[in-house]
Coordinates of C-alpha atoms in Angstrom, one line a residue:
Chain A
X3 CA 34.2 64.9 3.6
X4 CA 35.5 67.5 5.9
X5 CA 37.2 67.1 9.3
X6 CA 34.1 67.7 11.5
X7 CA 32.0 65.0 9.8
X8 CA 34.9 62.5 10.1
X9 CA 35.1 63.3 13.9
X10 CA 31.3 62.9 14.1
X11 CA 31.5 59.5 12.4
X12 CA 34.3 58.4 14.8
X13 CA 32.3 59.6 17.8
X14 CA 29.2 57.6 16.7
X15 CA 31.3 54.6 16.0
X16 CA 33.0 54.8 19.5
X17 CA 29.6 55.2 21.1
X18 CA 28.4 52.1 19.4
X19 CA 31.5 50.2 20.4
X20 CA 31.1 51.3 24.0
X21 CA 27.6 50.0 24.0
X22 CA 28.6 46.7 22.7
X23 CA 31.8 46.3 24.8
X24 CA 30.3 45.4 28.2
X25 CA 28.3 42.6 26.7
X26 CA 31.2 41.1 24.8
X27 CA 33.7 41.2 27.7
X28 CA 31.5 41.1 30.7
X29 CA 33.2 37.9 32.0
X30 CA 36.6 39.5 32.3
X31 CA 37.2 41.9 35.2
X32 CA 40.3 44.0 36.0
X33 CA 41.3 41.5 38.7
X34 CA 41.3 38.7 36.2
X35 CA 43.6 40.6 33.8
X36 CA 45.9 41.4 36.7
X37 CA 46.1 37.8 37.9
X38 CA 46.6 36.6 34.3
X39 CA 49.4 39.1 33.7
X40 CA 51.0 38.1 37.0
X41 CA 51.0 34.5 36.1
X42 CA 52.4 35.1 32.6
X43 CA 55.0 37.5 34.0
X44 CA 56.2 35.1 36.7
X45 CA 56.4 32.2 34.2
X46 CA 58.5 34.2 31.8
X47 CA 60.6 35.6 34.6
X48 CA 61.6 32.2 35.9
X49 CA 61.6 30.4 32.5
X50 CA 64.0 32.8 30.7
X51 CA 65.9 33.6 33.9
X52 CA 66.8 29.9 34.3
X53 CA 68.7 29.7 30.9
X54 CA 71.9 31.6 31.9
X55 CA 72.6 30.1 35.3
X56 CA 72.1 26.6 33.9
X57 CA 74.6 27.0 31.1
X58 CA 77.1 28.9 33.2
X59 CA 77.1 26.4 36.0
X60 CA 77.5 23.6 33.5
X61 CA 80.6 25.3 32.1
X62 CA 82.1 25.6 35.6
X63 CA 81.4 21.9 36.4
X64 CA 82.8 20.9 33.0
X65 CA 86.1 22.7 33.6
X66 CA 86.3 21.3 37.2
X67 CA 85.9 17.7 35.8
X68 CA 88.6 18.5 33.2
X69 CA 91.0 19.8 35.9
X70 CA 90.4 16.9 38.2
X71 CA 91.2 14.6 35.3
X72 CA 94.5 16.3 35.0
X73 CA 95.4 16.6 38.7
X74 CA 93.2 14.4 40.8
X75 CA 95.3 15.1 44.0
X76 CA 93.7 18.7 44.0
X77 CA 90.1 17.3 43.8
X78 CA 89.1 18.9 47.1
X79 CA 90.3 22.4 46.2
X80 CA 88.8 22.1 42.7
X81 CA 85.4 21.0 43.9
X82 CA 85.4 23.8 46.4
X83 CA 86.2 26.4 43.8
X84 CA 83.7 24.9 41.4
X85 CA 80.9 25.2 44.0
X86 CA 81.9 28.7 44.9
X87 CA 81.8 29.8 41.2
X88 CA 78.5 28.0 40.7
X89 CA 77.0 29.7 43.7
X90 CA 77.8 33.1 42.2
X91 CA 76.4 32.0 38.9
X92 CA 73.3 30.9 40.7
X93 CA 72.5 34.4 42.0
X94 CA 70.7 35.5 38.8
X95 CA 68.6 32.4 39.0
X96 CA 67.7 33.2 42.6
X97 CA 66.9 36.7 41.6
X98 CA 64.4 35.4 39.0
X99 CA 62.9 33.0 41.6
X100 CA 62.5 35.9 44.1
X101 CA 61.0 38.2 41.5
X102 CA 58.6 35.5 40.4
X103 CA 57.5 34.9 44.0
X104 CA 57.1 38.7 44.4
X105 CA 55.0 38.9 41.3
X106 CA 52.9 35.9 42.3
X107 CA 52.3 36.5 46.0
X108 CA 52.9 40.2 46.8
X109 CA 51.9 42.2 43.7
X110 CA 49.0 40.1 42.3
Chain B
X2 CA 35.9 41.1 11.0
X3 CA 34.5 37.6 10.7
X4 CA 36.6 35.0 9.2
X5 CA 35.3 31.8 7.7
X6 CA 36.1 28.9 10.1
X7 CA 37.6 27.0 7.2
X8 CA 40.1 29.8 6.7
X9 CA 41.0 29.9 10.4
X10 CA 41.6 26.2 10.2
X11 CA 43.9 26.6 7.2
X12 CA 45.8 29.4 9.0
X13 CA 46.3 27.0 11.9
X14 CA 47.5 24.2 9.6
X15 CA 50.0 26.5 7.8
X16 CA 51.3 28.0 11.0
X17 CA 51.7 24.7 12.7
X18 CA 53.4 23.0 9.8
X19 CA 55.6 26.0 9.2
X20 CA 56.8 26.1 12.8
X21 CA 57.3 22.3 12.9
X22 CA 59.4 22.1 9.8
X23 CA 61.1 25.5 10.1
X24 CA 62.5 24.8 13.6
X25 CA 62.6 21.0 13.3
X26 CA 64.8 21.2 10.3
X27 CA 67.5 23.5 11.6
X28 CA 69.1 21.2 14.2
X29 CA 69.4 18.1 12.0
X30 CA 70.6 20.1 9.1
X31 CA 73.4 21.8 11.1
X32 CA 74.3 18.5 12.8
X33 CA 74.5 16.5 9.5
X34 CA 76.6 19.3 8.1
X35 CA 79.0 19.2 11.0
X36 CA 79.4 15.4 10.5
X37 CA 80.1 15.8 6.8
X38 CA 82.6 18.6 7.4
X39 CA 84.5 16.5 10.0
X40 CA 84.4 13.5 7.7
X41 CA 85.9 15.6 4.8
X42 CA 88.6 16.8 7.1
X43 CA 89.4 13.3 8.2
X44 CA 89.6 12.0 4.6
X45 CA 91.9 14.8 3.7
X46 CA 94.3 13.8 6.5
X47 CA 94.0 10.1 6.1
X48 CA 92.7 9.3 2.6
X49 CA 93.1 5.5 3.1
X50 CA 90.3 5.6 5.7
X51 CA 87.8 6.9 3.2
X52 CA 85.4 3.9 3.0
X53 CA 85.2 3.5 6.8
X54 CA 84.8 7.3 7.2
X55 CA 81.9 7.4 4.7
X56 CA 80.2 4.5 6.5
X57 CA 80.5 6.2 9.9
X58 CA 79.3 9.5 8.5
X59 CA 76.3 7.9 6.8
X60 CA 75.3 6.0 9.9
X61 CA 75.7 9.1 12.0
X62 CA 73.7 11.2 9.6
X63 CA 71.0 8.6 9.2
X64 CA 70.4 8.4 13.0
X65 CA 70.9 12.2 13.4
X66 CA 68.4 12.9 10.6
X67 CA 65.6 11.1 12.3
X68 CA 64.4 14.1 14.4
X69 CA 63.8 16.0 11.2
X70 CA 61.9 13.1 9.8
X71 CA 59.7 13.1 13.0
X72 CA 59.1 16.8 12.3
X73 CA 58.3 16.1 8.6
X74 CA 55.8 13.3 9.5
X75 CA 54.0 15.4 12.2
X76 CA 54.2 18.5 9.8
X77 CA 52.5 16.5 7.0
X78 CA 49.8 15.3 9.6
X79 CA 49.2 18.9 10.6
X80 CA 48.7 19.8 7.0
X81 CA 46.7 16.9 5.6
X82 CA 44.8 15.0 8.3
X83 CA 41.1 15.7 7.7
X84 CA 39.5 17.8 10.4
X85 CA 36.9 15.2 11.2
X86 CA 39.6 12.9 12.8
X87 CA 41.3 15.7 14.8
X88 CA 40.2 16.4 18.3
X89 CA 38.3 19.4 19.8
X90 CA 36.0 22.1 18.6
X91 CA 36.8 24.5 15.8
X92 CA 38.9 26.9 18.0
X93 CA 40.6 24.3 20.1
X94 CA 41.5 22.2 17.0
X95 CA 43.3 25.2 15.5
X96 CA 45.2 25.7 18.8
X97 CA 46.1 22.0 18.8
X98 CA 47.5 22.2 15.3
X99 CA 49.7 25.2 16.1
X100 CA 50.8 23.7 19.5
X101 CA 51.7 20.4 17.9
X102 CA 53.9 22.4 15.5
X103 CA 55.6 24.2 18.4
X104 CA 56.2 21.0 20.3
X105 CA 57.7 19.0 17.5
X106 CA 59.6 21.9 16.0
X107 CA 61.4 23.0 19.1
X108 CA 61.8 19.5 20.4
X109 CA 63.4 18.3 17.2
X110 CA 65.7 21.4 16.9
X111 CA 67.6 20.4 20.0
X112 CA 67.7 16.7 19.3
X113 CA 68.7 17.1 15.7
X114 CA 71.7 19.3 16.7
X115 CA 72.4 17.0 19.6
X116 CA 72.6 14.0 17.3
X117 CA 74.9 15.7 14.9
X118 CA 77.5 16.4 17.6
X119 CA 78.4 12.7 18.3
X120 CA 78.3 12.1 14.5
X121 CA 80.9 14.9 14.0
X122 CA 83.0 13.6 16.9
X123 CA 82.7 10.1 15.5
X124 CA 84.0 11.1 12.1
X125 CA 87.0 12.9 13.7
X126 CA 87.6 9.9 15.9
X127 CA 87.7 7.5 13.0
X128 CA 90.3 9.7 11.3
X129 CA 92.3 9.7 14.5
X130 CA 92.0 6.1 15.3
X131 CA 90.9 4.0 12.2
X132 CA 91.7 0.7 13.8
X133 CA 88.9 1.1 16.4
X134 CA 86.4 2.5 14.0
X135 CA 83.7 0.0 14.9
X136 CA 84.0 0.7 18.6
X137 CA 83.7 4.5 18.0
X138 CA 80.7 4.0 15.7
X139 CA 79.0 1.8 18.3
X140 CA 79.4 4.5 21.1
X141 CA 78.2 7.1 18.6
X142 CA 75.0 5.2 18.0
X143 CA 74.4 4.8 21.7
X144 CA 74.9 8.5 22.4
X145 CA 72.7 9.5 19.5
X146 CA 69.9 7.2 20.7
X147 CA 69.8 8.9 24.1
X148 CA 70.1 12.4 22.6
X149 CA 67.1 11.6 20.5
X150 CA 64.7 10.8 23.3
X151 CA 63.4 14.5 23.7
X152 CA 62.3 14.4 20.1
X153 CA 60.4 11.2 20.8
X154 CA 58.7 12.8 23.8
X155 CA 57.8 15.8 21.6
X156 CA 56.3 13.5 19.0
X157 CA 54.2 11.8 21.6
X158 CA 52.9 15.2 22.9
X159 CA 52.3 16.4 19.3
X160 CA 50.2 13.3 18.5
X161 CA 48.2 13.8 21.8
X162 CA 47.6 17.4 20.9
X163 CA 46.3 16.5 17.5
X164 CA 44.2 13.4 18.2
X165 CA 43.3 13.1 21.8
X166 CA 40.4 15.0 23.5
X167 CA 42.5 16.4 26.3
X168 CA 41.3 18.5 29.3
X169 CA 37.7 17.3 29.1
X170 CA 35.3 19.8 30.8
X171 CA 37.6 22.8 30.6
X172 CA 36.4 26.1 29.1
X173 CA 37.3 26.7 25.4
X174 CA 39.9 29.3 26.0
X175 CA 41.4 27.3 28.8
X176 CA 41.9 24.4 26.4
X177 CA 43.5 26.7 23.9
X178 CA 45.9 27.8 26.7
X179 CA 46.6 24.2 27.7
X180 CA 47.4 23.3 24.1
X181 CA 49.9 26.2 23.6
X182 CA 51.3 25.7 27.1
X183 CA 51.9 21.9 26.7
X184 CA 53.5 22.6 23.3
X185 CA 55.9 25.1 24.7
X186 CA 56.6 23.0 27.8
X187 CA 57.6 19.9 25.8
X188 CA 59.1 21.7 22.8
X189 CA 61.3 24.3 24.5
X190 CA 61.8 21.9 27.5
X191 CA 63.3 19.3 25.1
X192 CA 65.6 21.7 23.3
X193 CA 68.3 21.9 26.0
X194 CA 68.3 18.2 27.0
X195 CA 68.6 17.1 23.4
X196 CA 71.5 19.4 22.7
X197 CA 73.1 18.8 26.1
X198 CA 73.0 15.0 25.8
X199 CA 74.5 15.3 22.3
X200 CA 77.4 17.4 23.5
X201 CA 78.0 14.8 26.2
X202 CA 78.1 12.0 23.7
X203 CA 80.5 14.1 21.5
X204 CA 83.0 14.4 24.5
X205 CA 82.8 10.7 25.2
X206 CA 83.5 9.8 21.6
X207 CA 86.4 12.2 21.4
X208 CA 87.9 10.6 24.5
X209 CA 87.2 7.1 23.2
X210 CA 89.1 7.8 20.0
X211 CA 92.2 8.7 22.0
X212 CA 91.9 5.9 24.6
X213 CA 89.7 3.2 23.0
X214 CA 90.6 0.6 25.7
X215 CA 88.4 2.6 28.2
X216 CA 85.2 1.8 26.3
X217 CA 83.2 0.5 29.3
X218 CA 84.1 3.3 31.7
X219 CA 83.5 6.1 29.2
X220 CA 80.2 4.8 27.9
X221 CA 79.0 4.4 31.5
X222 CA 80.0 7.9 32.4
X223 CA 78.3 9.1 29.2
X224 CA 75.0 7.4 30.0
X225 CA 74.9 8.7 33.6
X226 CA 75.7 12.2 32.4
X227 CA 73.1 12.1 29.6
X228 CA 70.5 10.7 32.0
X229 CA 70.9 13.7 34.3
X230 CA 70.9 16.1 31.4
X231 CA 67.5 14.6 30.3
X232 CA 65.7 15.7 33.5
X233 CA 64.4 19.0 32.2
X234 CA 62.8 17.2 29.3
X235 CA 61.0 14.9 31.8
X236 CA 59.9 18.0 33.8
X237 CA 58.4 19.4 30.5
X238 CA 56.7 16.1 29.7
X239 CA 55.3 15.9 33.3
X240 CA 53.9 19.5 33.2
X241 CA 52.4 18.9 29.8
X242 CA 50.6 15.7 30.9
X243 CA 49.5 17.3 34.2
X244 CA 47.9 20.2 32.3
X245 CA 46.2 17.9 29.7
X246 CA 44.9 15.2 31.9
X247 CA 45.3 15.8 35.7
X248 CA 44.0 19.3 36.3
X249 CA 40.6 19.4 38.0
X250 CA 39.9 23.1 37.4
X251 CA 42.3 25.3 35.5
X252 CA 40.0 28.3 35.5
X253 CA 37.7 30.0 32.9
X254 CA 38.6 32.3 30.1
X255 CA 41.6 34.5 30.4
X256 CA 42.7 33.0 33.8
X257 CA 42.8 29.4 32.5
X258 CA 44.6 30.5 29.3
X259 CA 47.2 32.5 31.2
X260 CA 47.7 29.8 33.8
X261 CA 48.4 27.1 31.3
X262 CA 50.6 29.3 29.0
X263 CA 52.6 30.7 32.0
X264 CA 53.3 27.2 33.4
X265 CA 54.4 26.0 30.0
X266 CA 56.7 28.9 29.4
X267 CA 58.2 28.6 32.9
X268 CA 59.1 24.9 32.7
X269 CA 59.8 24.9 29.0
X270 CA 62.3 27.8 28.7
X271 CA 63.6 27.0 32.2
X272 CA 64.8 23.7 31.0
X273 CA 67.0 25.0 28.1
X274 CA 69.9 26.2 30.3
X275 CA 70.1 23.3 32.7
X276 CA 69.9 20.8 29.9
X277 CA 72.8 22.4 27.9
X278 CA 74.8 23.1 31.1
X279 CA 74.5 19.5 32.5
X280 CA 75.5 18.3 29.0
X281 CA 78.7 20.4 29.0
X282 CA 79.6 19.3 32.5
X283 CA 79.2 15.6 31.5
X284 CA 81.2 16.2 28.2
X285 CA 84.3 17.1 30.2
X286 CA 83.6 14.4 32.7
X287 CA 83.6 11.8 29.9
X288 CA 86.9 13.1 28.5
X289 CA 88.4 13.0 32.0
X290 CA 87.3 9.4 32.8
X291 CA 88.3 8.2 29.3
X292 CA 91.8 9.7 29.8
X293 CA 92.2 8.3 33.4
X294 CA 89.8 5.5 34.1
X295 CA 91.4 4.8 37.5
X296 CA 89.9 8.0 38.9
X297 CA 86.5 7.4 37.4
X298 CA 84.7 7.6 40.8
X299 CA 86.2 10.9 41.6
X300 CA 85.3 12.4 38.2
X301 CA 81.8 11.0 38.4
X302 CA 81.3 12.5 41.9
X303 CA 82.4 16.0 40.8
X304 CA 80.4 15.7 37.6
X305 CA 77.2 14.7 39.4
X306 CA 77.6 17.5 42.0
X307 CA 78.2 20.0 39.2
X308 CA 75.2 18.8 37.2
X309 CA 73.0 18.8 40.3
X310 CA 73.8 22.5 40.9
X311 CA 73.2 23.2 37.2
X312 CA 69.8 21.5 37.5
X313 CA 68.7 23.8 40.4
X314 CA 67.3 26.5 38.1
X315 CA 65.2 23.8 36.3
X316 CA 63.8 22.8 39.6
X317 CA 63.0 26.4 40.5
X318 CA 61.1 26.6 37.1
X319 CA 59.2 23.4 37.9
X320 CA 58.3 24.8 41.4
X321 CA 57.0 28.1 39.8
X322 CA 55.0 26.2 37.2
X323 CA 53.4 24.0 39.9
X324 CA 52.6 27.1 42.0
X325 CA 51.0 28.7 39.0
X326 CA 49.0 25.6 38.3
X327 CA 47.9 24.6 41.8
X328 CA 48.3 27.5 44.3
X329 CA 47.0 30.6 42.6

């Protein structure tokens, strides 16, 4: 079988597929795919984005508890430092939230 | 390519059981190994505590092994329950089989590892303080029981996915999405809380072995910390039940599928970090309140503030999941 006949076979197969395609997938439009992709993207964005801040803030809180156990008289200072550290650790979580909102409400 | 429906069903059964046992076995195996390692170390240091140590180790391993037994039972159900007694049509039944495997596999991974943590801490504690072995063992069992609850939630969701006709009236592909989404929401959502509550219990038991007279204070702090660490698992359970039984119209075809899977991924994976993080915070809180019970209130306050901040990303995930389900 030479090259031209293979190309011809492929062309007929593609033409047949193109004829069948609209019937098989007529229910799905481009907007549907776009919305579905937006929802999946936002879900993954927030879901995976929440892992890091959660663990990081827990570390900070744990160390603060440990330190307060050792020197309770500095509790105010330690709690303040803990909250400041956690706020910085929170930023990536907020980035995820903002990007998820952007995907859901601005881009979709 | 047309596949025989029977072959598709078999693929679903093999995949579901493989995920269930593959992931469900990891946590418990590592946890029991940790316990055995610490018991060996303890016997090496204090050979006269051998009989007490073996008892504590075996109790800890027996309780810590139960998540893997849940996974085994559900895995055998996925493999062998006749298709006539499973719910759904041919397609949705296969989705239910795979989703049940995801739910129980990931859910038991976290709980299994989480139950091993207190068992390991208990063995070290008995070596350190053999006179108070019974008290240490008691606290270990309480901590393990709480760490186990995500695996029980996961077993409930897996059984619902297998046997209950959920989401009546939804389109076929939407039901497939709901099954996969509910499986991820509960499975991944239970992973962090299971591990986190176990880490908390480990910290409490280590503290208790140094200061056994503070039993009441330490166990109280441990239970409060574990309860907060469990919240992401409850969010996962909530979203799974909402998708299966409370959604009026989740959408047709690809929209319904994507909506359910996206909500499940958001709330499921979003719960891993907060669950582990709150557990670490409570671990240190337990050690501190065991060492100095007089400042328990101060430690508890700091611990709860820290845990609340650590939970914030789980709440963001819940909000995004609810927006995906109800607003869009």
